[in-house]
PDB file of C-alpha atoms in Angstrom:
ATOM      1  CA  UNK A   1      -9.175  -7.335  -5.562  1.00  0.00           C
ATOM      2  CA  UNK A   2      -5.325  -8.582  -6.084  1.00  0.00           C
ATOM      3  CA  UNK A   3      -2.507  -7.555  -5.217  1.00  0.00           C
ATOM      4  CA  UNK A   4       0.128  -6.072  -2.232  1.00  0.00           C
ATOM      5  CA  UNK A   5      -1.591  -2.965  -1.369  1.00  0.00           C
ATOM      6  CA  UNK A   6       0.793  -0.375   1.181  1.00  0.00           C
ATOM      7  CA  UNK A   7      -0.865   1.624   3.797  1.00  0.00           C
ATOM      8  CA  UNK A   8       0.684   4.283   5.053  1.00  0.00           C
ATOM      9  CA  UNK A   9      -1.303   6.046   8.103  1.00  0.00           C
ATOM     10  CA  UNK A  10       0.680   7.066  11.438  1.00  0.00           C
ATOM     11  CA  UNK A  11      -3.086   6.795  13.003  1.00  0.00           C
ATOM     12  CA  UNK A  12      -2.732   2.830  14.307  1.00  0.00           C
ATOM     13  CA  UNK A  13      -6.464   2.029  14.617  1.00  0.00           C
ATOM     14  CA  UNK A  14      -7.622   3.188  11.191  1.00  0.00           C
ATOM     15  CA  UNK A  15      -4.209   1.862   9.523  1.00  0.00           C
ATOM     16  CA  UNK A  16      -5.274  -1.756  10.737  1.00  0.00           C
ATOM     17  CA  UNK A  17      -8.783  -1.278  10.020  1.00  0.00           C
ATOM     18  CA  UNK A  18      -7.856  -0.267   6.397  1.00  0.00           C
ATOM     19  CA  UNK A  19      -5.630  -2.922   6.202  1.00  0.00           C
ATOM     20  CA  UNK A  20      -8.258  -5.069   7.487  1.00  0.00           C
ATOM     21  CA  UNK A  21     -10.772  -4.273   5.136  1.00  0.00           C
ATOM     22  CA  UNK A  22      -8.772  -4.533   1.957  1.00  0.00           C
ATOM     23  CA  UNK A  23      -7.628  -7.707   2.899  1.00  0.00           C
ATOM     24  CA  UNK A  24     -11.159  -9.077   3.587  1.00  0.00           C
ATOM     25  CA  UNK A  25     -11.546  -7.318  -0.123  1.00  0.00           C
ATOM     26  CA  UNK A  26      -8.935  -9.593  -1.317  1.00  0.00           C
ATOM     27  CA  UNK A  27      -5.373  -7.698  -1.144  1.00  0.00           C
ATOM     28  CA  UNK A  28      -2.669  -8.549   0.265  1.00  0.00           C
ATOM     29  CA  UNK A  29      -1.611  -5.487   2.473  1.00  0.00           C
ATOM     30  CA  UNK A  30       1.675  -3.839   3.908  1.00  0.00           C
ATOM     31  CA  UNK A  31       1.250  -1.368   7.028  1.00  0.00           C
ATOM     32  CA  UNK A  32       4.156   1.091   7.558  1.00  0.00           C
ATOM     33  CA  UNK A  33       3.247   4.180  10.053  1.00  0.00           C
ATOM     34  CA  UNK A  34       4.590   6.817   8.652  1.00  0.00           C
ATOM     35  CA  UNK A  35       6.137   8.031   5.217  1.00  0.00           C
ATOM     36  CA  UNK A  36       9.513   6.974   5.972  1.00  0.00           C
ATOM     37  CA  UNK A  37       8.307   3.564   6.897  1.00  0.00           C
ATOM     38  CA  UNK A  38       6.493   3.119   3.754  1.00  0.00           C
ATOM     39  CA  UNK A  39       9.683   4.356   1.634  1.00  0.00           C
ATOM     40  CA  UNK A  40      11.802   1.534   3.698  1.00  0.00           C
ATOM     41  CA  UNK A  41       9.027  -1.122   3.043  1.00  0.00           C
ATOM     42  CA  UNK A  42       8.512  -0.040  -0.871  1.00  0.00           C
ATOM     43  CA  UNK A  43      12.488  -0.731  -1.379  1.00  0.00           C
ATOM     44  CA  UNK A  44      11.963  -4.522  -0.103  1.00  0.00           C
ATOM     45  CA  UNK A  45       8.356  -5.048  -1.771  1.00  0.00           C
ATOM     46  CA  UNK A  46       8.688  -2.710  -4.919  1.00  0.00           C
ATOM     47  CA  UNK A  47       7.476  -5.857  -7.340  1.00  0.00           C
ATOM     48  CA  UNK A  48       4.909  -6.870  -5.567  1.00  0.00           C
ATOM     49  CA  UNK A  49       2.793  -3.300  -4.363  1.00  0.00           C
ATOM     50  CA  UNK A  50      -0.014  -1.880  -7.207  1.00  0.00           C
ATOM     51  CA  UNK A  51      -0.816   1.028  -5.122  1.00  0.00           C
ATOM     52  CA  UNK A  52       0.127   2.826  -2.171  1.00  0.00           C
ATOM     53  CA  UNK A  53      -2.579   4.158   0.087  1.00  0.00           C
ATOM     54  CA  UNK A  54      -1.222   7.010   2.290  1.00  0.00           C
ATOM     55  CA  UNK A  55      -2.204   9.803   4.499  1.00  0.00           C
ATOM     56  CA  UNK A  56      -1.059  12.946   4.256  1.00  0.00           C
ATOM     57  CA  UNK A  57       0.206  14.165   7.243  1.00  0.00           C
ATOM     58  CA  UNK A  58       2.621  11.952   8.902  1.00  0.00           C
ATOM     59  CA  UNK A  59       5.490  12.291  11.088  1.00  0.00           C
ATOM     60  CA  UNK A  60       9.123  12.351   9.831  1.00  0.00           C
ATOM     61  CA  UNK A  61       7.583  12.047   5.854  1.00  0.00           C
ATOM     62  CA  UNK A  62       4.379  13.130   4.535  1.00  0.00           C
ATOM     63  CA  UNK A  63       2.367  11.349   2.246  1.00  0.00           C
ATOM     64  CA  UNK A  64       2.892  14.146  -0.506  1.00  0.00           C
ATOM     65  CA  UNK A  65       6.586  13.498  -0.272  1.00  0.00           C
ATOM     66  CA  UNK A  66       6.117   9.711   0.013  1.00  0.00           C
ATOM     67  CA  UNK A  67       4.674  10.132  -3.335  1.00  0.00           C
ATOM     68  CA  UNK A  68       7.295  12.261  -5.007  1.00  0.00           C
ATOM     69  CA  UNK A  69       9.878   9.792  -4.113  1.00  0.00           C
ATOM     70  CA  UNK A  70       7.784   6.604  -5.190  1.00  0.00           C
ATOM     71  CA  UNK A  71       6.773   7.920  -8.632  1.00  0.00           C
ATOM     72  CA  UNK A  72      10.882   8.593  -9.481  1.00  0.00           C
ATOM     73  CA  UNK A  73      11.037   4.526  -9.193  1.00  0.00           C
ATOM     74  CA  UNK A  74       7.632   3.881 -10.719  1.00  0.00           C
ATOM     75  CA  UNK A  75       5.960   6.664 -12.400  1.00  0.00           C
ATOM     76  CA  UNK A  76       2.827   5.046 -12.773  1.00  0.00           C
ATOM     77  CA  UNK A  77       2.403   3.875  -9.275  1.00  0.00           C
ATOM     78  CA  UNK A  78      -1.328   4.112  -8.079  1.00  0.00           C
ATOM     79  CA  UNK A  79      -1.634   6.063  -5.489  1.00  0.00           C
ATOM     80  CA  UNK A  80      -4.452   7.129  -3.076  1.00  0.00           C
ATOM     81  CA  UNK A  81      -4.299  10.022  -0.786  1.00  0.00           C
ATOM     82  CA  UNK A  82      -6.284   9.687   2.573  1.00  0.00           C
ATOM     83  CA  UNK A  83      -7.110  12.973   4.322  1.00  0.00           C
ATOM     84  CA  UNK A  84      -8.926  14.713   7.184  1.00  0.00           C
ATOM     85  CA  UNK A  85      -9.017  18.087   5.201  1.00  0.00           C
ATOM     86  CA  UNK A  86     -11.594  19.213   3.154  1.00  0.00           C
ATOM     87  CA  UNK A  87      -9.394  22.538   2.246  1.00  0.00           C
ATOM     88  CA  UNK A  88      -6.656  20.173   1.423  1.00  0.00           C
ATOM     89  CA  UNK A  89      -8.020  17.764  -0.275  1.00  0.00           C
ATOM     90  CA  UNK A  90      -9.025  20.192  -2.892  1.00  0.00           C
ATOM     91  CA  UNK A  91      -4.634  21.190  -3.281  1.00  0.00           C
ATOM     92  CA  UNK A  92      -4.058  17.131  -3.647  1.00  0.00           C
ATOM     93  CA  UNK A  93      -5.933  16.770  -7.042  1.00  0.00           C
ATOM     94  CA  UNK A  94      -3.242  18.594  -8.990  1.00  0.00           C
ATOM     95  CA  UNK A  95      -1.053  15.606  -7.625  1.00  0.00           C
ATOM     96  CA  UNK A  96      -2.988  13.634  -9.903  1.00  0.00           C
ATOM     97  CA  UNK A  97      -4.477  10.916  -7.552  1.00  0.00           C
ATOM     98  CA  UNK A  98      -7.423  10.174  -6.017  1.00  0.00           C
ATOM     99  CA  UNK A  99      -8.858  11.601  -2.796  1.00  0.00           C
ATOM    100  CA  UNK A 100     -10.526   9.801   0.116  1.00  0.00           C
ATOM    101  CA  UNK A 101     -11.928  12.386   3.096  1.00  0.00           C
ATOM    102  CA  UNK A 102     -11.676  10.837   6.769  1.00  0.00           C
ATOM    103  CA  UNK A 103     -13.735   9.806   7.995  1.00  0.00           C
ATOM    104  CA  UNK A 104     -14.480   7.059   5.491  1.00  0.00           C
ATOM    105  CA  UNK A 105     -16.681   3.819   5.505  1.00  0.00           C
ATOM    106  CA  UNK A 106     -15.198   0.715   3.930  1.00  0.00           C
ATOM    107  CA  UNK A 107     -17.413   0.113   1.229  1.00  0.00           C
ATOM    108  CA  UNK A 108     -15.772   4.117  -0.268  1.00  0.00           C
ATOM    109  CA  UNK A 109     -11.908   2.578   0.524  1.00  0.00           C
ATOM    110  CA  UNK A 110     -12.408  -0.254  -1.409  1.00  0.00           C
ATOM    111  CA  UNK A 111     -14.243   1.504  -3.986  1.00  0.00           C
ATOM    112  CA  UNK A 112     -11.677   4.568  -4.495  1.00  0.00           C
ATOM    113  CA  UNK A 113      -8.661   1.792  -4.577  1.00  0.00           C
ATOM    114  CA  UNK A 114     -10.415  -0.037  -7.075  1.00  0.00           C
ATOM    115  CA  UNK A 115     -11.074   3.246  -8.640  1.00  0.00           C
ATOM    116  CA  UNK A 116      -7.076   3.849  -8.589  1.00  0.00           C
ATOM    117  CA  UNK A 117      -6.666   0.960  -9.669  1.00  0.00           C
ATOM    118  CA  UNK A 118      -8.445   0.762 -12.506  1.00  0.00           C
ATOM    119  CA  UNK A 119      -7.464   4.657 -13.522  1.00  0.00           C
ATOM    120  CA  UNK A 120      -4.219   5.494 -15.335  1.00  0.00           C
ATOM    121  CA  UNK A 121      -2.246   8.040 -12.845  1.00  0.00           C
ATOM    122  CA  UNK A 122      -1.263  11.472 -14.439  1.00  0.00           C
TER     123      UNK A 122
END
């Protein structure tokens, strides 16, 4: 892959291992650990990032927020949501993104960004 990839995950081991894992994919990556984070870090690196990767519940600004806010400056934005919820992974899909369940191996993160990627976002 190419490209500046943001992670947003307030869970510090699997943010770096995603991070980790994308870069050994070929991104570039940006880690912020929660929502807020990630809006801050977006406003420096807004050229540069083809998709944000974010959980969805974080402290201080959840990921389903994080995404409101991002598509006002770039409504076509990739976006992946990452989840521990079955129940609520099944509400994300009208937010017209793709879904990744925790726990997840690497091989199905690089494949669902790639997958976003590749995928015009509604």
């Amino acid at each position: 892959g190419t490209g500046t990839i943001l992670i947003a995950e307030d869970e510090r081991a699997l943010r770096r291992l995603s991070a980790t894992v994308l870069r050994q994919a070929g991104y570039q990556t940006i880690e912020a650990s929660d929502g807020q984070q990630a809006l801050d870090l977006f406003t420096v690196h807004s050229k540069s990032i083809v998709m944000v990767v974010t959980d969805v519940v974080m402290p201080r600004l959840g990921g389903i927020e994080l995404a409101r806010r991002l598509r006002k400056a770039r409504p076509d934005l990739p976006m992946l949501f990452v989840t521990g919820y079955v129940e609520q992974s099944e509400a994300l899909y009208d937010q017209g993104a793709p879904v990744l369940l925790k726990p997840f191996s690497p091989d199905a993160l690089i494949k669902a960004v790639a997958t976003g990627l590749r995928e015009p976002q509604t």
